[in-house]
PDB file of C-alpha atoms in Angstrom:
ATOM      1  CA  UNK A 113     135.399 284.692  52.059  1.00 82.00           C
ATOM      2  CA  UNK A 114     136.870 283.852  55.273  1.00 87.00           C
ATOM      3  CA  UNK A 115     133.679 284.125  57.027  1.00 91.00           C
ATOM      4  CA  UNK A 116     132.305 281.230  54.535  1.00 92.00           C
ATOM      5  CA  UNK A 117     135.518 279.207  55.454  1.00 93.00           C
ATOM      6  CA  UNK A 118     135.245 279.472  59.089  1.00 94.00           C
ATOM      7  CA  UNK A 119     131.689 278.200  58.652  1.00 96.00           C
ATOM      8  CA  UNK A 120     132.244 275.479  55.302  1.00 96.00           C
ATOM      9  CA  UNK A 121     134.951 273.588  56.761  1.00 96.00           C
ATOM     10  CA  UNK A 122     133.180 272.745  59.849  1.00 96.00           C
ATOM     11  CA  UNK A 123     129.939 271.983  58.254  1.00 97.00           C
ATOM     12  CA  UNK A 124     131.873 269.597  55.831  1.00 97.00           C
ATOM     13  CA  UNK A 125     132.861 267.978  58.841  1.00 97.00           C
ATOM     14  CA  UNK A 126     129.687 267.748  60.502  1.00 97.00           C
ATOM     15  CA  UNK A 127     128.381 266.021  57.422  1.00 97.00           C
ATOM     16  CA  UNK A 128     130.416 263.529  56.210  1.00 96.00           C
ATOM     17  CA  UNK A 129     130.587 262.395  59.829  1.00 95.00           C
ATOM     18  CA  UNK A 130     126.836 262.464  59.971  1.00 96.00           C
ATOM     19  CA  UNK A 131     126.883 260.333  57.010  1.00 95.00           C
ATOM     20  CA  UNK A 132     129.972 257.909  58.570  1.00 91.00           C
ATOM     21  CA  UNK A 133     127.663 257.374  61.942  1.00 93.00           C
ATOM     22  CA  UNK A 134     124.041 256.691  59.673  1.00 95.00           C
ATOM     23  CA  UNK A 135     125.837 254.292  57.423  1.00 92.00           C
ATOM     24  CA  UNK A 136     127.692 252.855  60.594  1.00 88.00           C
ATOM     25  CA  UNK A 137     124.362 252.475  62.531  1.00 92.00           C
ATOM     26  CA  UNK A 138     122.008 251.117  59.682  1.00 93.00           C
ATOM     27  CA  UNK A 139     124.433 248.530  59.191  1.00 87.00           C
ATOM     28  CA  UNK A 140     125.931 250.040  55.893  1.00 87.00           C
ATOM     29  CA  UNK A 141     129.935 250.049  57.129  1.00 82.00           C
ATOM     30  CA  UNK A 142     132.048 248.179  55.226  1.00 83.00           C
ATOM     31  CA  UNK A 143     132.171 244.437  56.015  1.00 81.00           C
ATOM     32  CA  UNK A 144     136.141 243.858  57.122  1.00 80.00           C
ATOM     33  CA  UNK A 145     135.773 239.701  57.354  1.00 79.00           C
ATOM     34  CA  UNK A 146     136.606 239.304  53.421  1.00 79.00           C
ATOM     35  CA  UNK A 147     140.134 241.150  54.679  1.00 81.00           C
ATOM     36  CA  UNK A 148     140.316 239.492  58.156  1.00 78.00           C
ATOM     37  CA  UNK A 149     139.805 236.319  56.342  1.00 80.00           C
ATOM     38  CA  UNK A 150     143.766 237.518  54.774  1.00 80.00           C
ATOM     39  CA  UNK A 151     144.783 238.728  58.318  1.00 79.00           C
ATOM     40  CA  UNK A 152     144.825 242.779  56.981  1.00 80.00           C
ATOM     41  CA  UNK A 153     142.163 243.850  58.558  1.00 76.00           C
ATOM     42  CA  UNK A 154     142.475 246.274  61.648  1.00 71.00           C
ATOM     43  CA  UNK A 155     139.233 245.329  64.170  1.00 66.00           C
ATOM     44  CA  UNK A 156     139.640 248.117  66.193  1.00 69.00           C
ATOM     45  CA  UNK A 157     139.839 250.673  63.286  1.00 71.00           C
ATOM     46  CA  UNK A 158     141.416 253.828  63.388  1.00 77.00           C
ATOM     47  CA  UNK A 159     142.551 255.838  66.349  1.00 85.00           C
ATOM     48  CA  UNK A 160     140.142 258.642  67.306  1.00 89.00           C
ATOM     49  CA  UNK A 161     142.705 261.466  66.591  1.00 92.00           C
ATOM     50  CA  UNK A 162     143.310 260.513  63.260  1.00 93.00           C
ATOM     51  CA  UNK A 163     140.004 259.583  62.168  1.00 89.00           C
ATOM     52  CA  UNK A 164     139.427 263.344  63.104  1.00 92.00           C
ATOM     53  CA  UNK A 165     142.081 264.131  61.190  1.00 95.00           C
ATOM     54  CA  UNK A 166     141.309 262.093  58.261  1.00 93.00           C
ATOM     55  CA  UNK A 167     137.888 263.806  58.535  1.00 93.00           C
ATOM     56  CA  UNK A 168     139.171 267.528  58.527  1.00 95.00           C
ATOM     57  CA  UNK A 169     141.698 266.581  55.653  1.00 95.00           C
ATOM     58  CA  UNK A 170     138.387 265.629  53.226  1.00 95.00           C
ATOM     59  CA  UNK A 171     136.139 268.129  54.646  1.00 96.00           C
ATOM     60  CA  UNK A 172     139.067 270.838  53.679  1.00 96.00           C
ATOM     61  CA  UNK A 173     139.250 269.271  50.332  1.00 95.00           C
ATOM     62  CA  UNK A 174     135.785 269.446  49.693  1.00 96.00           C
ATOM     63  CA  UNK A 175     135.890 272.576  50.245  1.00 96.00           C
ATOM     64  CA  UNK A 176     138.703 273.360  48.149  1.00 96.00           C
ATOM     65  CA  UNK A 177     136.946 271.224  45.180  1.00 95.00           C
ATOM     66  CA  UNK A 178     133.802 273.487  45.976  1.00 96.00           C
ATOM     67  CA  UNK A 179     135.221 276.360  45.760  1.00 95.00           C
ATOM     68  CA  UNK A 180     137.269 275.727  42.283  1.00 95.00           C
ATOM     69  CA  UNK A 181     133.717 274.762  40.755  1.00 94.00           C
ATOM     70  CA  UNK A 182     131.736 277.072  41.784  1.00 93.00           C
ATOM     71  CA  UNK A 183     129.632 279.030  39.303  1.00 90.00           C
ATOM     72  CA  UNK A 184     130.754 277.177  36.905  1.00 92.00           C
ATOM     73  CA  UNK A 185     126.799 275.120  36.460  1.00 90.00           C
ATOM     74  CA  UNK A 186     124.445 278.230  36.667  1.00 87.00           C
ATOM     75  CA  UNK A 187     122.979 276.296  39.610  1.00 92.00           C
ATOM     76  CA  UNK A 188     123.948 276.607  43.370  1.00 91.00           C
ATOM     77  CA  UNK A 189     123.008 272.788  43.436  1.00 93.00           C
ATOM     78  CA  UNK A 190     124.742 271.475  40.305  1.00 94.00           C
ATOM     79  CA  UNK A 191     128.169 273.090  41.317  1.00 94.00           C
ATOM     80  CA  UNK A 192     127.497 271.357  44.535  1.00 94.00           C
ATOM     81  CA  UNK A 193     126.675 268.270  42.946  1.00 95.00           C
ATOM     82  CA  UNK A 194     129.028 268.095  40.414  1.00 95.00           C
ATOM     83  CA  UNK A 195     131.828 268.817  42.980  1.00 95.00           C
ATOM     84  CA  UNK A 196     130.541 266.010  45.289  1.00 95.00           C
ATOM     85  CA  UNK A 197     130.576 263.770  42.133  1.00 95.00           C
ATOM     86  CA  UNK A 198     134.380 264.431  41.423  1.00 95.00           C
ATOM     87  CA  UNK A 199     135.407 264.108  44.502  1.00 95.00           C
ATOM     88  CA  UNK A 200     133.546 260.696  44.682  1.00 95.00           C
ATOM     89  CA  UNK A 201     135.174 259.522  41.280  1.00 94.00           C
ATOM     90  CA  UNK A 202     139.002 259.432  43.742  1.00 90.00           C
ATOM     91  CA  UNK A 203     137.405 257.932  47.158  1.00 88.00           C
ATOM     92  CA  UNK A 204     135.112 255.481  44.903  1.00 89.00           C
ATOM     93  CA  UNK A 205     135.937 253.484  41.712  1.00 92.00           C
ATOM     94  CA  UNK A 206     139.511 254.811  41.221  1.00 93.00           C
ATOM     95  CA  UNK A 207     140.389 253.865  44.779  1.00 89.00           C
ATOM     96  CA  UNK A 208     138.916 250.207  44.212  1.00 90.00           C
ATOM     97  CA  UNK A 209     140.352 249.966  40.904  1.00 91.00           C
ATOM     98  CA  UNK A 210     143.759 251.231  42.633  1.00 91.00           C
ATOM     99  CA  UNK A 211     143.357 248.532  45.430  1.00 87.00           C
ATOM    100  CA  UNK A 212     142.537 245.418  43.010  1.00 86.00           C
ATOM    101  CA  UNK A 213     145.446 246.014  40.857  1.00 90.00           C
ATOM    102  CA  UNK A 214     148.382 246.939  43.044  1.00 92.00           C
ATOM    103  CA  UNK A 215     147.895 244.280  45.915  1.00 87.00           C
ATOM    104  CA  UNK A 216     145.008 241.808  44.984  1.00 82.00           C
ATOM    105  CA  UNK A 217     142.705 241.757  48.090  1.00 83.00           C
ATOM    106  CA  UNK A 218     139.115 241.694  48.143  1.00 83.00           C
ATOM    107  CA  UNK A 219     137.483 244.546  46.755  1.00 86.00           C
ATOM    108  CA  UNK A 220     133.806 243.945  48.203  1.00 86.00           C
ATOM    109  CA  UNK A 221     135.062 246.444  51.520  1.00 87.00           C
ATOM    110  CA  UNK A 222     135.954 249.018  49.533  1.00 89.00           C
ATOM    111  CA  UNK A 223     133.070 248.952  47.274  1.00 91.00           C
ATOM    112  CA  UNK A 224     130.966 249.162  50.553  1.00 91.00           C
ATOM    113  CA  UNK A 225     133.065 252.114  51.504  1.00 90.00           C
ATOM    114  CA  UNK A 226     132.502 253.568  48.018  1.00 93.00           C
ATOM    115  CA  UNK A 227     128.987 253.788  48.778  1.00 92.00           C
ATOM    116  CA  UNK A 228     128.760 255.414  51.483  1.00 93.00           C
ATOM    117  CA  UNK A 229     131.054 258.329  50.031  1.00 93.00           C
ATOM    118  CA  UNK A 230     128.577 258.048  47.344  1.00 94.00           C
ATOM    119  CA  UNK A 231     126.157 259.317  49.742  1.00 94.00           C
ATOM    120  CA  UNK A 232     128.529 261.483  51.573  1.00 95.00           C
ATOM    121  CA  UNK A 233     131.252 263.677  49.067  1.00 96.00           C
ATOM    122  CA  UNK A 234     127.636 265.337  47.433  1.00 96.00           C
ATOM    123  CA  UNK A 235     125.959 265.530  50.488  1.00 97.00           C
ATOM    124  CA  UNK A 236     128.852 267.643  51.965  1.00 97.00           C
ATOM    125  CA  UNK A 237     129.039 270.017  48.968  1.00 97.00           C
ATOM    126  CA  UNK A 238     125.462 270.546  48.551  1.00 96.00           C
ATOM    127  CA  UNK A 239     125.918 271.464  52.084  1.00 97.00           C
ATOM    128  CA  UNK A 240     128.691 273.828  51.230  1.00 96.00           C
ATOM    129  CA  UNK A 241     126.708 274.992  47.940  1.00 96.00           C
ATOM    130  CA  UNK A 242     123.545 275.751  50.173  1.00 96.00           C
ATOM    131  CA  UNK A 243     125.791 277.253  52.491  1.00 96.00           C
ATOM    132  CA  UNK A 244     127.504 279.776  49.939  1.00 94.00           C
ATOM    133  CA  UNK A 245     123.820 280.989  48.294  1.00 93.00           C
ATOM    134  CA  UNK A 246     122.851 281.777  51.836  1.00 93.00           C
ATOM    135  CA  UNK A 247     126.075 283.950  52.329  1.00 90.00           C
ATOM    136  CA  UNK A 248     125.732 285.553  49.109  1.00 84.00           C
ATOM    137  CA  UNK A 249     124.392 289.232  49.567  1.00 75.00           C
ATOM    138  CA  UNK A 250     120.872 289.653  47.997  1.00 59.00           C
ATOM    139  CA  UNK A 251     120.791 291.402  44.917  1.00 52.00           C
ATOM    140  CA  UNK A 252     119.001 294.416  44.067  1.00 42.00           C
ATOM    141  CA  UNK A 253     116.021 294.375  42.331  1.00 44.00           C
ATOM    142  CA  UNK A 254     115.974 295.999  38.540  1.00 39.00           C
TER     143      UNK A 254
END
């Protein structure tokens, strides 16, 4: 188990920052002028250090989520997907819901950002799924 740890977490990392720097460079990254139009908007984004901490945070989480699903499906993918899907459910259309009631700003960022954890929560756990079949010992034949 802690031999799959030392190797998930970091791999969860590696993917959801993947994902971040595709969606970044093909133009997919939220659009922030809907909340610069309202003056909330932060152009220079987050500091380095804590966007690698925010990153480590989820990537442990996903984990976590992985690992409390697991075996659960019958299918090393499903339990990845479904865990990706769950974990999507918070970062997408509960966060957005969240954000449009409590202080009224535009929601068309955070869809944008739900998207791309749409793309990136299962990606990360079917990592972490494909990860945990390879680690499993082989099984005898009967």
């Amino acid at each position: 188990m802690l031999r799959y740890l030392l190797l998930a977490l970091p791999l969860a990392v590696l993917v959801l920052a993947l994902v971040a720097f595709a969606a970044d460079s093909l133009g997919f990254a939220p659009d922030l002028a809907p909340l610069a139009a309202r003056g909330v908007a932060a152009s220079e984004g987050l500091p380095r250090g804590l966007s690698a901490a925010a990153l480590a945070f989820e990537g442990t989480a996903l984990v976590a989520l992985y690992l409390l699903l697991e075996g659960r499906f019958g299918r090393w993918w499903l339990d990845g997907l479904a865990a990706g899907l769950a974990a999507w459910l918070f970062r997408g259309p509960i966060l957005v819901l969240a954000v449009a009631a409590i202080v009224r700003l535009p929601t068309a960022p955070f869809w944008e950002a739900a998207r791309v954890a749409l793309l990136a929560d299962p990606a990360a756990t079917l990592a972490l799924a494909a990860l945990a079949r390879a680690m499993r010992p082989a099984r005898a034949a009967e």
